[in-house]
GROMACS .gro file of C-alpha atoms in nm:
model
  340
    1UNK     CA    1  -9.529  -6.415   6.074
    2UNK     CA    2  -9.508  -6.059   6.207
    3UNK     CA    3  -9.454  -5.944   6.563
    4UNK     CA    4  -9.788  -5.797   6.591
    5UNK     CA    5  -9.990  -6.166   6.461
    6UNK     CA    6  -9.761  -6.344   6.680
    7UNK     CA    7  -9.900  -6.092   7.049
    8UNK     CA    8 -10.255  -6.155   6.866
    9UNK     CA    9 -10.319  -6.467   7.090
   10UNK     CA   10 -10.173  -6.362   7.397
   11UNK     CA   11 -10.329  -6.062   7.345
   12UNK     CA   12 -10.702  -6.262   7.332
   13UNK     CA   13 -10.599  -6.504   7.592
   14UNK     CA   14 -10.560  -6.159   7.834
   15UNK     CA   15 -10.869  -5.999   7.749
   16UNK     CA   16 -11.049  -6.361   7.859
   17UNK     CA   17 -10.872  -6.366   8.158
   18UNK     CA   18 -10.916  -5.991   8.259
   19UNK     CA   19 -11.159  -5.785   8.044
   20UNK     CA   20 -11.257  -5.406   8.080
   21UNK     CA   21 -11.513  -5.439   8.346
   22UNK     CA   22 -11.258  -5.654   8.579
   23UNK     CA   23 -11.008  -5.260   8.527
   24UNK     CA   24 -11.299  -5.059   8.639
   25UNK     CA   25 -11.338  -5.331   8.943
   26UNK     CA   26 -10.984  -5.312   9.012
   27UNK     CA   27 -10.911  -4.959   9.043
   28UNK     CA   28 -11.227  -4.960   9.281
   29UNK     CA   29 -11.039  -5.207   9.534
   30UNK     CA   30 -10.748  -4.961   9.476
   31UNK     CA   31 -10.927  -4.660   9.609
   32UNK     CA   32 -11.092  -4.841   9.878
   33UNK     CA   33 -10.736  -4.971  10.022
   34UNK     CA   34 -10.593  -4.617   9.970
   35UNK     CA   35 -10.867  -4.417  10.169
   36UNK     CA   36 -10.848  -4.687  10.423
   37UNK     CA   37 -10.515  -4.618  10.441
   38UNK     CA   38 -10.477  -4.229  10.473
   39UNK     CA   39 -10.804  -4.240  10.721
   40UNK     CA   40 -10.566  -4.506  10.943
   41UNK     CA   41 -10.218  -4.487  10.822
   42UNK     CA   42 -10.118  -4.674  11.133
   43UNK     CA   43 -10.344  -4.932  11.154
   44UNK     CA   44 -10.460  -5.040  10.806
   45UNK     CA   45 -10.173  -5.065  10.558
   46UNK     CA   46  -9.940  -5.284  10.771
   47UNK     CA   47  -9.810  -5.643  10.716
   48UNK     CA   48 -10.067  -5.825  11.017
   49UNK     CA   49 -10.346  -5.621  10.899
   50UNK     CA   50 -10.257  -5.771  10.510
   51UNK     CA   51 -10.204  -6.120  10.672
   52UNK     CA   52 -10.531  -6.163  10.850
   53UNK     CA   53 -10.731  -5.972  10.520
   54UNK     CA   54 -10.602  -6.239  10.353
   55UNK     CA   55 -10.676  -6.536  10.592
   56UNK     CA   56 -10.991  -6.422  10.662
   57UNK     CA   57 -11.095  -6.429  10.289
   58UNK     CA   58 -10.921  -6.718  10.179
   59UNK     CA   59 -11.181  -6.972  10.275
   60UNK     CA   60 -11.427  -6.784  10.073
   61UNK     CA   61 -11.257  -6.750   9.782
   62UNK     CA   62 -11.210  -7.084   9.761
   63UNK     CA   63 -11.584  -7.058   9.743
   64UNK     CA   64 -11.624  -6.816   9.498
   65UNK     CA   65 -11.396  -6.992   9.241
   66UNK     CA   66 -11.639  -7.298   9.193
   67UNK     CA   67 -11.945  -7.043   9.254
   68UNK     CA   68 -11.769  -6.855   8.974
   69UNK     CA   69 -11.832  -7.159   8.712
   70UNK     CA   70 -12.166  -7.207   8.805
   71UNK     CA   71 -12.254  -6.836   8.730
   72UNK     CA   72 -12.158  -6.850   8.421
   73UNK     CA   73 -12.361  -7.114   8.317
   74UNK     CA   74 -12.644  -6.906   8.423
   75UNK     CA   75 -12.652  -7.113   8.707
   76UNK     CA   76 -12.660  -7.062   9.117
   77UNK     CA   77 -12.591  -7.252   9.457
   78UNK     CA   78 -12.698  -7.146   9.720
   79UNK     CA   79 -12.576  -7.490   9.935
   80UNK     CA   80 -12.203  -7.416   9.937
   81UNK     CA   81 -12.174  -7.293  10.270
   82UNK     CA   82 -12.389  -7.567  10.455
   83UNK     CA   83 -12.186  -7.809  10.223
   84UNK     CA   84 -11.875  -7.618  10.388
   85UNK     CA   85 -12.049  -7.691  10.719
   86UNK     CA   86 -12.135  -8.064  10.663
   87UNK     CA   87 -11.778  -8.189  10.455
   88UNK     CA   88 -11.637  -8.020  10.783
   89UNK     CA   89 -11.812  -8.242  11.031
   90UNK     CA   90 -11.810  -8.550  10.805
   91UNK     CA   91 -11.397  -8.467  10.829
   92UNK     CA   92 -11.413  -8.388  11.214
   93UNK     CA   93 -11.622  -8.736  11.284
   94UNK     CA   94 -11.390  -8.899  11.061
   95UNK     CA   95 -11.075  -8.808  11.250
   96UNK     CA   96 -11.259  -8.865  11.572
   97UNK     CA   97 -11.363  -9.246  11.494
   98UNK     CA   98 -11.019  -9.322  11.366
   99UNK     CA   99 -10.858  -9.172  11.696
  100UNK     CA  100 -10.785  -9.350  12.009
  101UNK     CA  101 -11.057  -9.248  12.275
  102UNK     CA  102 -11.239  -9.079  12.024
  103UNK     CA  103 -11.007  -8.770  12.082
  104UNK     CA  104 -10.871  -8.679  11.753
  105UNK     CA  105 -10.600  -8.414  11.897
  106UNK     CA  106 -10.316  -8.574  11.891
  107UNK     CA  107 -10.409  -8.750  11.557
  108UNK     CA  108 -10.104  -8.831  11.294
  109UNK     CA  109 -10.081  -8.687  10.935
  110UNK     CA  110 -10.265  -9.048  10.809
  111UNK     CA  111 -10.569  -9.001  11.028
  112UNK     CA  112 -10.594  -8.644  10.898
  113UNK     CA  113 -10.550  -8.783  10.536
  114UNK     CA  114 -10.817  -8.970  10.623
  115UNK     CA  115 -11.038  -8.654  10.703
  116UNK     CA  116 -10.955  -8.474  10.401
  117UNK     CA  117 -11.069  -8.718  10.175
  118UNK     CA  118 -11.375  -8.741  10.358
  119UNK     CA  119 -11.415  -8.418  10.362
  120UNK     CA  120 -11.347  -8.360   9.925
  121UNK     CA  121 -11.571  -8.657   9.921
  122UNK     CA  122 -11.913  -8.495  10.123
  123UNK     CA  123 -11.870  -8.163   9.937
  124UNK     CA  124 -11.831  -8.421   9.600
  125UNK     CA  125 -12.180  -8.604   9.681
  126UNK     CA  126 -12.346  -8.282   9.722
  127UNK     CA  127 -12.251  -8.131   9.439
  128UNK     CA  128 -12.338  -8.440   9.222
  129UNK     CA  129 -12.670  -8.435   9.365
  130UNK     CA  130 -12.743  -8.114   9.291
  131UNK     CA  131 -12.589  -8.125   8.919
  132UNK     CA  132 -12.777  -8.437   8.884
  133UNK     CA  133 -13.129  -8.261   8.966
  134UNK     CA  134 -13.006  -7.981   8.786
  135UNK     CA  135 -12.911  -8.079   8.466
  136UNK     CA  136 -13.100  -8.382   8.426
  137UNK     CA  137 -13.390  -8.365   8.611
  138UNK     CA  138 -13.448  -8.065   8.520
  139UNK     CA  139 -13.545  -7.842   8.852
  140UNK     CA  140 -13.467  -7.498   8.842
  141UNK     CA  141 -13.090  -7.448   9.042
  142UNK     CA  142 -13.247  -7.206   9.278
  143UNK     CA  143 -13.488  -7.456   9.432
  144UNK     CA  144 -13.187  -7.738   9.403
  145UNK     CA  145 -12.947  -7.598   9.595
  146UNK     CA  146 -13.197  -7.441   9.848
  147UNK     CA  147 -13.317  -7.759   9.931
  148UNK     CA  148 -12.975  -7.887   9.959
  149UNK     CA  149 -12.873  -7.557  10.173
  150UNK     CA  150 -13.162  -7.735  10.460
  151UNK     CA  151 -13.045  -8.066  10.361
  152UNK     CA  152 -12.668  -7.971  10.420
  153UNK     CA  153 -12.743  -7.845  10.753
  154UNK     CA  154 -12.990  -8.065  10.908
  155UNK     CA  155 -12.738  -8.394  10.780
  156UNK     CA  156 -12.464  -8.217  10.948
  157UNK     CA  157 -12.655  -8.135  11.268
  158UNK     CA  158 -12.789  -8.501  11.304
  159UNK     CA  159 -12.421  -8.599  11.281
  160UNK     CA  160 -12.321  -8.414  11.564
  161UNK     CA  161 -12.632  -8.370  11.765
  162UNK     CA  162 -12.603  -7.994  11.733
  163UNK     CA  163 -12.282  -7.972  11.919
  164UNK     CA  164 -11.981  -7.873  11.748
  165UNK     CA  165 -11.665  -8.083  11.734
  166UNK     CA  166 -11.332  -7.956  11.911
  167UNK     CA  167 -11.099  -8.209  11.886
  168UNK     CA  168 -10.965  -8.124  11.551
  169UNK     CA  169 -10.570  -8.222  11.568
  170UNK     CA  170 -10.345  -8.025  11.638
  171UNK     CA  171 -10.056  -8.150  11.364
  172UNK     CA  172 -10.376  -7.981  11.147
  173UNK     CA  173 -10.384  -7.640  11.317
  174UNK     CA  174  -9.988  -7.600  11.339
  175UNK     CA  175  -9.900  -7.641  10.981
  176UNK     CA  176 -10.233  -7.576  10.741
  177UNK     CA  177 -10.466  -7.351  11.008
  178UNK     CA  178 -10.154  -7.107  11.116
  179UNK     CA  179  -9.883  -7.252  10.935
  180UNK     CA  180  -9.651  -7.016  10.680
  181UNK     CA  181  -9.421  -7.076  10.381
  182UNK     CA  182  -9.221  -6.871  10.166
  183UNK     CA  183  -9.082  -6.618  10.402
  184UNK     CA  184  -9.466  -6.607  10.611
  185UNK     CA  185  -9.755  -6.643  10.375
  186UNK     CA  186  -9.949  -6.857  10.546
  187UNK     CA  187 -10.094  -7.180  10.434
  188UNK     CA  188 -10.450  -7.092  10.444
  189UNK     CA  189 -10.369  -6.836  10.167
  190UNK     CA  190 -10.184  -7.070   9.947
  191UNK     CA  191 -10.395  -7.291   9.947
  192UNK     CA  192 -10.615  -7.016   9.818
  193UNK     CA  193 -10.386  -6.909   9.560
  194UNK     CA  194 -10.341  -7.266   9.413
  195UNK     CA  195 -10.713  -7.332   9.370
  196UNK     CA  196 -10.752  -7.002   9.192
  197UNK     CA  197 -10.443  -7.028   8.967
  198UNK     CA  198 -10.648  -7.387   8.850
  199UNK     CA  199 -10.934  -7.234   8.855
  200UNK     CA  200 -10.837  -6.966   8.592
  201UNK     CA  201 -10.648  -7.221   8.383
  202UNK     CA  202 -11.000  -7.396   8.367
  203UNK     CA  203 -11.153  -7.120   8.236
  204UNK     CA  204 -10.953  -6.933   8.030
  205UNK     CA  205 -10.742  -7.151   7.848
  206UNK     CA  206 -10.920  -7.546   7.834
  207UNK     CA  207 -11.186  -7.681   7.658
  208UNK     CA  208 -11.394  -7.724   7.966
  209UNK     CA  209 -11.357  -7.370   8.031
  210UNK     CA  210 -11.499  -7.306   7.688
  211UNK     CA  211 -11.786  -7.510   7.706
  212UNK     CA  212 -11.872  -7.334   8.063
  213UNK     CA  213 -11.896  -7.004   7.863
  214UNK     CA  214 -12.126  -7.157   7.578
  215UNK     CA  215 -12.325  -7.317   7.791
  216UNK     CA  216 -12.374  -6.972   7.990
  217UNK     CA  217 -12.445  -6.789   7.668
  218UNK     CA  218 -12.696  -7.031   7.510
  219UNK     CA  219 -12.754  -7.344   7.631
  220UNK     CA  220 -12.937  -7.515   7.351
  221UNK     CA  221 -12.714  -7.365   7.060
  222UNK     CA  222 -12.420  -7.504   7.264
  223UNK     CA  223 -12.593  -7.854   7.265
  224UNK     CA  224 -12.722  -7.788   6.889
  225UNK     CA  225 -12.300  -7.754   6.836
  226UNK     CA  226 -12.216  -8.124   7.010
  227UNK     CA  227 -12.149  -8.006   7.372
  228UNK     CA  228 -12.274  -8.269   7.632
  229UNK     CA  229 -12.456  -7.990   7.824
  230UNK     CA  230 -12.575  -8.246   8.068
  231UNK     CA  231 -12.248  -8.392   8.163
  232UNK     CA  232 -12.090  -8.053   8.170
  233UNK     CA  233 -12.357  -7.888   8.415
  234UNK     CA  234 -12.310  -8.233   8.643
  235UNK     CA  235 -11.939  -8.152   8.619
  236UNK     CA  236 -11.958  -7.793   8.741
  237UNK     CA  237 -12.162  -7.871   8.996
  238UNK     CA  238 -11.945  -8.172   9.108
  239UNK     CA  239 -11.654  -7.907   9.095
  240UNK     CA  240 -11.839  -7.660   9.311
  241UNK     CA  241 -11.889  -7.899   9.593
  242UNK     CA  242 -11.573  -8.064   9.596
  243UNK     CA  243 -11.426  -7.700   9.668
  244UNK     CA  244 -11.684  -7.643   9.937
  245UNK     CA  245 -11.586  -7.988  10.099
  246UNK     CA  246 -11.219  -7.850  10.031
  247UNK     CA  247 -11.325  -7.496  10.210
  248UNK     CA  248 -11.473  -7.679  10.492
  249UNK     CA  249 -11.140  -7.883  10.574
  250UNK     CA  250 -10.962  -7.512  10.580
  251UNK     CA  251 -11.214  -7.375  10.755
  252UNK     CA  252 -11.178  -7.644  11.062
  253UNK     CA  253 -10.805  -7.600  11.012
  254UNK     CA  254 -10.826  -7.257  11.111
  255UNK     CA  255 -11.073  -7.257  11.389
  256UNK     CA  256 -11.010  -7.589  11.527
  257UNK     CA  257 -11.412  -7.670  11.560
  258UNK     CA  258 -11.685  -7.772  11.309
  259UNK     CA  259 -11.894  -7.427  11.367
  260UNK     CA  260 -12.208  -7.546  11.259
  261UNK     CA  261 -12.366  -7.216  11.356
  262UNK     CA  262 -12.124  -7.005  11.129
  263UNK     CA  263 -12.169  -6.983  10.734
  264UNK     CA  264 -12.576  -6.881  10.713
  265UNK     CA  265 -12.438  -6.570  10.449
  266UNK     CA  266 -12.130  -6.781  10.281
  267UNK     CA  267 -12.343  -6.879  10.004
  268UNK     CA  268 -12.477  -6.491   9.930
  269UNK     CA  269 -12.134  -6.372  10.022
  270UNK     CA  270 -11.983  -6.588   9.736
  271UNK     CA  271 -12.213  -6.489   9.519
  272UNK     CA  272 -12.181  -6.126   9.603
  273UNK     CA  273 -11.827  -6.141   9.544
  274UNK     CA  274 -11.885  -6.310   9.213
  275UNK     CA  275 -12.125  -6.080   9.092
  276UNK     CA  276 -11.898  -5.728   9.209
  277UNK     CA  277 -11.634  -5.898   9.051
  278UNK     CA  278 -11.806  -5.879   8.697
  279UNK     CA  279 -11.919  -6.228   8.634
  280UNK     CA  280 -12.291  -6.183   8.454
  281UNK     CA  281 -12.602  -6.337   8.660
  282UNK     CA  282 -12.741  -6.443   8.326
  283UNK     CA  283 -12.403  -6.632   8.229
  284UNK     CA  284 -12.181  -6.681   7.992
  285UNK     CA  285 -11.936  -6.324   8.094
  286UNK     CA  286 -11.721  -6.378   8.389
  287UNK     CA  287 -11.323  -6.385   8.498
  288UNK     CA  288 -11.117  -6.538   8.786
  289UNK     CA  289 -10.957  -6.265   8.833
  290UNK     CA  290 -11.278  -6.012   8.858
  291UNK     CA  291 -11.343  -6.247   9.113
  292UNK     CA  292 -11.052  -6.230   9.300
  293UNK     CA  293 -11.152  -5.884   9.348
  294UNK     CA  294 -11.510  -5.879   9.320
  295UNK     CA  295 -11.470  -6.091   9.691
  296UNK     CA  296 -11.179  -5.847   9.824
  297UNK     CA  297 -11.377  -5.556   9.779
  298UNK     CA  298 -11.614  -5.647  10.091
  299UNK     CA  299 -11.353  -5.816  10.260
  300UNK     CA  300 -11.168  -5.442  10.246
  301UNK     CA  301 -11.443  -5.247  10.334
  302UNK     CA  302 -11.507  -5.459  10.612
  303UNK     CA  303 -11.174  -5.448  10.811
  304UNK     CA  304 -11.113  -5.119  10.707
  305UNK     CA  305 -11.479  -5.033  10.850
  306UNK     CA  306 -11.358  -5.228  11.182
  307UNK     CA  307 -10.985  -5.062  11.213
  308UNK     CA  308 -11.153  -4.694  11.127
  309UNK     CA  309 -11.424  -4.763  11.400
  310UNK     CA  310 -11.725  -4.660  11.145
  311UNK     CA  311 -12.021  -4.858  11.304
  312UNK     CA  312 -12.036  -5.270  11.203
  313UNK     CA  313 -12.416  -5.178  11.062
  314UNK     CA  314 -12.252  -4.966  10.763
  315UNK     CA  315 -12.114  -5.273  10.710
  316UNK     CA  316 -12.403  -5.452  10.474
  317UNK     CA  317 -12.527  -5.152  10.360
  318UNK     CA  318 -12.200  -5.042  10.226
  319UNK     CA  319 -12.141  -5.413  10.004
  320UNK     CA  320 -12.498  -5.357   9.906
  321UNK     CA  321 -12.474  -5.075   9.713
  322UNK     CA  322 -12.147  -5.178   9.543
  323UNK     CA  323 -12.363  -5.552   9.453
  324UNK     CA  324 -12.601  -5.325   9.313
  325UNK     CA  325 -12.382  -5.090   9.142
  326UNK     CA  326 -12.264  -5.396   9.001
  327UNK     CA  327 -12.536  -5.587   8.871
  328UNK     CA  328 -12.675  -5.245   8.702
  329UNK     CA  329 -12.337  -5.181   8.550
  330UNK     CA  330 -12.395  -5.519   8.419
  331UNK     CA  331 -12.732  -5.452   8.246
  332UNK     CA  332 -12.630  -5.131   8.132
  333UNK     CA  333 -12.328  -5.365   7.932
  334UNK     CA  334 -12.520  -5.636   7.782
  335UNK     CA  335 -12.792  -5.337   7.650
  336UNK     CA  336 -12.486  -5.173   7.495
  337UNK     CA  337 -12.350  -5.495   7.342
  338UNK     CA  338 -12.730  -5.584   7.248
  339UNK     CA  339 -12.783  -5.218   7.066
  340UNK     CA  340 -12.461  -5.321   6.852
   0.00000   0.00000   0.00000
């Protein structure tokens, strides 16, 4: 075996995880951080302003990385953040009944076990139900999940009456909503990091991450070809919520209250940061890491918009046009790879 046939697979395995489009995405964060940078130099490229970038995006890309999946099945949900919203109260409640005087503050680490499973498990049950309607009854996933994005809320709101919970515990806050590892990377942001390290092993080098892509690029062939499209669609699904329950348990980590009113523009944000980051709205094309940067790439323009004192209505307009650029860079792709 010569050196060059033995680099052949790793060579394949890195152009599944990265791919050309994911360079072109990259070296756009790039120039975005740098002109933030020279416009600020004082300001923008410092260690806090890096640390709260990060927090402030980890949540959704937590998101992203199950929206990511979906996506490529030529799929959509449009429920994750009101599932984020309601596996956060269902946690809150959960840590409040199990709490002497119904004050969950002073909680120990088995009551907050307690809420995090609760929490995995409401994000679970939505996602089943909506890869269950998907995928075997048949309704389209834009109509699913928009039902379950009024659903979400309104189950959430009856929970709590409308009023937000407070008394999430503080053991919680200390170590996962402002705790720090490894020198001062905070939790929030490893937690991040783990999800998308499994995430891309999902996708890029398993079976299931295989059958995502088929599915994505022809459904029927891929069933024609002995894939259980049905149980695979139910699965991604059932993966996307359980990370939404999972970003809703961060989520009251870090802010220490259920905020029901927060999260209307998670679910485009997600999918916004899916999209820039090259994954194909008609499936089967898509990377974790072109995610990774596809959701950075707002998240930059955004604080560097705030710390450069350009008005916060550029704001929208400014990760529109890059969405756009990206979804006709995408067409202009697929009619390239359709001409050969």
């Amino acid at each position: 075996m010569t050196s060059e046939t033995a680099e052949l697979p790793e060579r394949k395995l890195w152009q599944r995880i990265s791919g050309v489009s994911t360079v072109w995405i990259g070296l756009v964060l790039i120039v975005l951080y740098v002109a933030f940078s020279i416009a600020r130099p004082d300001a923008f490229p410092t260690r806090f302003t890096l640390q709260t970038l990060l927090i402030e995006t980890s949540v959704l890309l937590v998101l992203s990385i199950g929206m990511t999946f979906v996506i490529i099945t030529a799929g959509i949900d449009l429920s994750v953040g009101m599932v984020l919203i309601f596996s956060g109260v269902l946690g809150s409640k959960t840590m409040e009944w199990l709490s002497p005087r119904q004050d969950a503050s002073h909680a120990g680490w088995g009551i907050i076990a307690a809420g995090f499973v609760i929490s995995l498990a409401g994000g679970a049950l939505w996602g089943l139900i909506n890869g269950v309607l998907v995928a075997r009854a048949k309704i389209p996933p834009l109509i699913v999940t928009l039902g379950s994005f009024g659903a979400a809320l309104g189950a959430a709101q009856l929970v709590t009456g409308g009023v937000d919970t407070r008394t999430v515990p503080e053991n919680l806050r200390d170590s996962l909503g402002f705790g720090t590892l490894l020198g001062g990377v905070p939790d929030l942001v490893l937690v991040a990091l783990v999800v998308t390290l499994f995430g891309a092993w999902l996708l890029h080098t398993t079976r299931f991450g295989r059958y995502t892509y088929a599915i994505g690029s022809n459904a029927e062939a891929a069933r024609r070809s002995g894939i259980g499209v049905t149980r695979h669609l139910i699965l991604v699904y059932l993966m996307t919520g359980l990370l939404s329950g999972l970003a809703g348990f961060m989520n009251l980590a870090y802010f220490g209250t259920t905020t029901i009113a927060g999260h209307g523009t998670d679910n485009l944000d997600a999918i916004a940061g899916v999209v820039i980051g090259g994954t194909s709205l008609f499936g089967g094309t898509g990377t974790i890491v072109g995610t990774v940067i596809g959701v950075f790439i707002p998240s930059v323009l955004r604080k560097g918009f705030v710390i450069a004192g350009v008005p916060v209505f550029w704001q929208p307009i400014a990760v529109s046009i890059v969405l756009v650029a990206a979804v006709w860079f995408d067409q202009l792709r697929r009619k390239a790879r359709d001409r050969k």
